[in-house]
XYZ file of C-alpha atoms in Angstrom:
155
model
C -63.536 -68.777 -149.592
C -66.816 -67.375 -151.336
C -70.163 -67.536 -149.540
C -71.843 -70.343 -151.518
C -68.623 -72.607 -151.092
C -68.731 -71.867 -147.429
C -72.607 -72.522 -147.163
C -72.058 -76.075 -148.841
C -69.288 -77.149 -146.328
C -71.446 -75.656 -143.555
C -74.533 -77.600 -144.623
C -72.386 -80.769 -145.339
C -70.650 -80.673 -141.960
C -73.991 -80.167 -140.103
C -75.219 -83.139 -141.920
C -72.207 -85.289 -140.923
C -72.473 -83.874 -137.232
C -76.262 -84.502 -136.689
C -76.489 -87.754 -139.009
C -73.529 -89.324 -137.346
C -74.705 -88.409 -133.988
C -78.214 -89.587 -134.437
C -76.953 -92.813 -136.377
C -74.660 -93.891 -133.521
C -76.709 -92.820 -130.829
C -79.531 -95.209 -132.342
C -77.324 -98.192 -132.907
C -75.679 -97.752 -129.427
C -79.037 -97.297 -127.648
C -80.487 -100.444 -129.138
C -77.333 -102.614 -129.119
C -77.317 -101.645 -125.312
C -80.862 -103.002 -124.963
C -79.869 -106.300 -126.315
C -77.749 -106.938 -123.492
C -75.208 -108.843 -125.713
C -71.915 -107.837 -124.344
C -70.005 -108.916 -127.456
C -72.164 -106.801 -129.744
C -71.937 -103.923 -127.280
C -68.141 -104.067 -127.352
C -68.250 -103.914 -131.040
C -70.772 -100.937 -131.305
C -69.258 -98.794 -128.475
C -65.756 -99.195 -130.267
C -67.260 -98.020 -133.628
C -69.325 -95.172 -132.105
C -66.329 -93.898 -130.434
C -64.328 -93.937 -133.734
C -67.162 -92.230 -135.644
C -67.521 -89.425 -132.981
C -63.781 -88.644 -133.676
C -63.788 -89.266 -137.497
C -66.784 -87.644 -138.275
C -68.405 -85.594 -135.523
C -65.287 -83.879 -134.039
C -64.265 -82.497 -137.479
C -67.808 -81.358 -138.006
C -68.113 -79.812 -134.588
C -65.049 -77.600 -135.520
C -65.951 -76.649 -139.095
C -69.740 -75.579 -138.073
C -68.781 -72.219 -136.116
C -65.969 -71.414 -138.223
C -67.991 -71.804 -141.478
C -71.116 -70.033 -139.774
C -69.003 -67.173 -138.572
C -67.344 -66.631 -141.847
C -70.791 -66.751 -143.688
C -72.034 -64.135 -140.941
C -69.063 -61.930 -141.906
C -69.385 -62.289 -145.577
C -73.328 -61.643 -145.233
C -72.660 -58.676 -143.128
C -74.821 -60.168 -140.239
C -73.812 -58.764 -136.911
C -73.181 -61.270 -134.214
C -75.983 -59.901 -131.957
C -78.696 -60.873 -134.684
C -81.347 -62.789 -132.531
C -81.202 -65.921 -134.693
C -77.520 -65.941 -134.581
C -77.281 -65.383 -131.051
C -79.776 -67.975 -130.185
C -78.113 -70.497 -132.579
C -74.766 -69.902 -130.904
C -76.076 -70.335 -127.529
C -78.096 -73.611 -128.435
C -74.961 -74.645 -130.197
C -73.028 -74.175 -126.946
C -75.599 -76.250 -125.155
C -75.318 -79.069 -127.499
C -71.473 -78.995 -127.125
C -71.817 -78.886 -123.379
C -73.835 -82.044 -123.618
C -71.607 -83.609 -126.148
C -68.289 -83.449 -124.262
C -69.475 -85.443 -121.331
C -71.025 -87.981 -123.648
C -67.862 -88.473 -125.552
C -66.074 -89.146 -122.053
C -68.861 -91.477 -121.072
C -68.800 -93.295 -124.356
C -64.933 -93.869 -124.080
C -65.426 -95.361 -120.603
C -68.313 -97.459 -121.775
C -66.202 -98.919 -124.748
C -63.500 -99.666 -122.419
C -65.815 -101.552 -119.888
C -67.411 -103.425 -122.673
C -64.155 -104.236 -124.366
C -62.806 -105.624 -120.915
C -66.047 -107.624 -120.490
C -66.055 -108.984 -123.770
C -62.264 -110.029 -123.678
C -63.140 -111.869 -120.507
C -66.234 -113.531 -122.231
C -68.351 -111.952 -119.447
C -72.144 -112.022 -120.092
C -72.865 -108.905 -118.016
C -71.581 -105.209 -117.689
C -70.710 -103.730 -114.547
C -73.354 -101.468 -112.896
C -71.050 -98.489 -113.561
C -71.758 -99.145 -117.332
C -75.312 -98.795 -116.961
C -75.135 -95.649 -114.814
C -73.122 -94.122 -117.455
C -75.534 -95.418 -120.174
C -78.301 -93.623 -118.357
C -76.416 -90.274 -118.301
C -75.331 -90.915 -121.898
C -79.043 -91.112 -122.959
C -80.227 -88.287 -120.831
C -77.589 -85.890 -122.409
C -78.436 -86.930 -125.810
C -81.881 -85.213 -125.457
C -81.092 -81.719 -124.993
C -77.978 -81.980 -127.298
C -80.234 -83.308 -130.318
C -83.184 -81.003 -129.445
C -80.979 -77.835 -129.368
C -79.388 -78.899 -132.690
C -83.045 -79.406 -134.248
C -83.851 -75.600 -133.290
C -80.404 -74.599 -134.633
C -81.243 -76.167 -137.942
C -84.772 -74.533 -137.786
C -83.069 -71.128 -137.005
C -80.595 -71.364 -139.947
C -83.202 -72.176 -142.428
C -85.739 -69.458 -141.481
C -83.415 -66.913 -139.987
C -86.365 -65.178 -138.186
C -86.022 -61.396 -137.212
């Protein structure tokens, strides 16, 4: 695959990964604040699906296309901005994996509560929600810096 085609795929997958992540986090965060169990059940179900349908493929495409572009452009792996990008991408991934696990548990708790017509969620849901929110900050921050490094390629 030629460089510009790979670059297009890399940028598109980065957009899907960040856009889906930010969009679903926005809706889940604010729907949680509503306290509406029925709404939370719907949104958590769709957030989990969006992560599997859009974020997961993008998470896989990003390093593959990035490493291929490095190869095509002749950049060594120890180039400072590449090494930093990979480290930050790893940090984001280390935050994202537990977030996915938390989302699935939160989805299940919300689905159960909605099916029983409960008007409240268990305390465990809200503990998971705090961790879900806290893990999102370093993940998104790391990806913003990765975007900056990809665009600017500082020496």
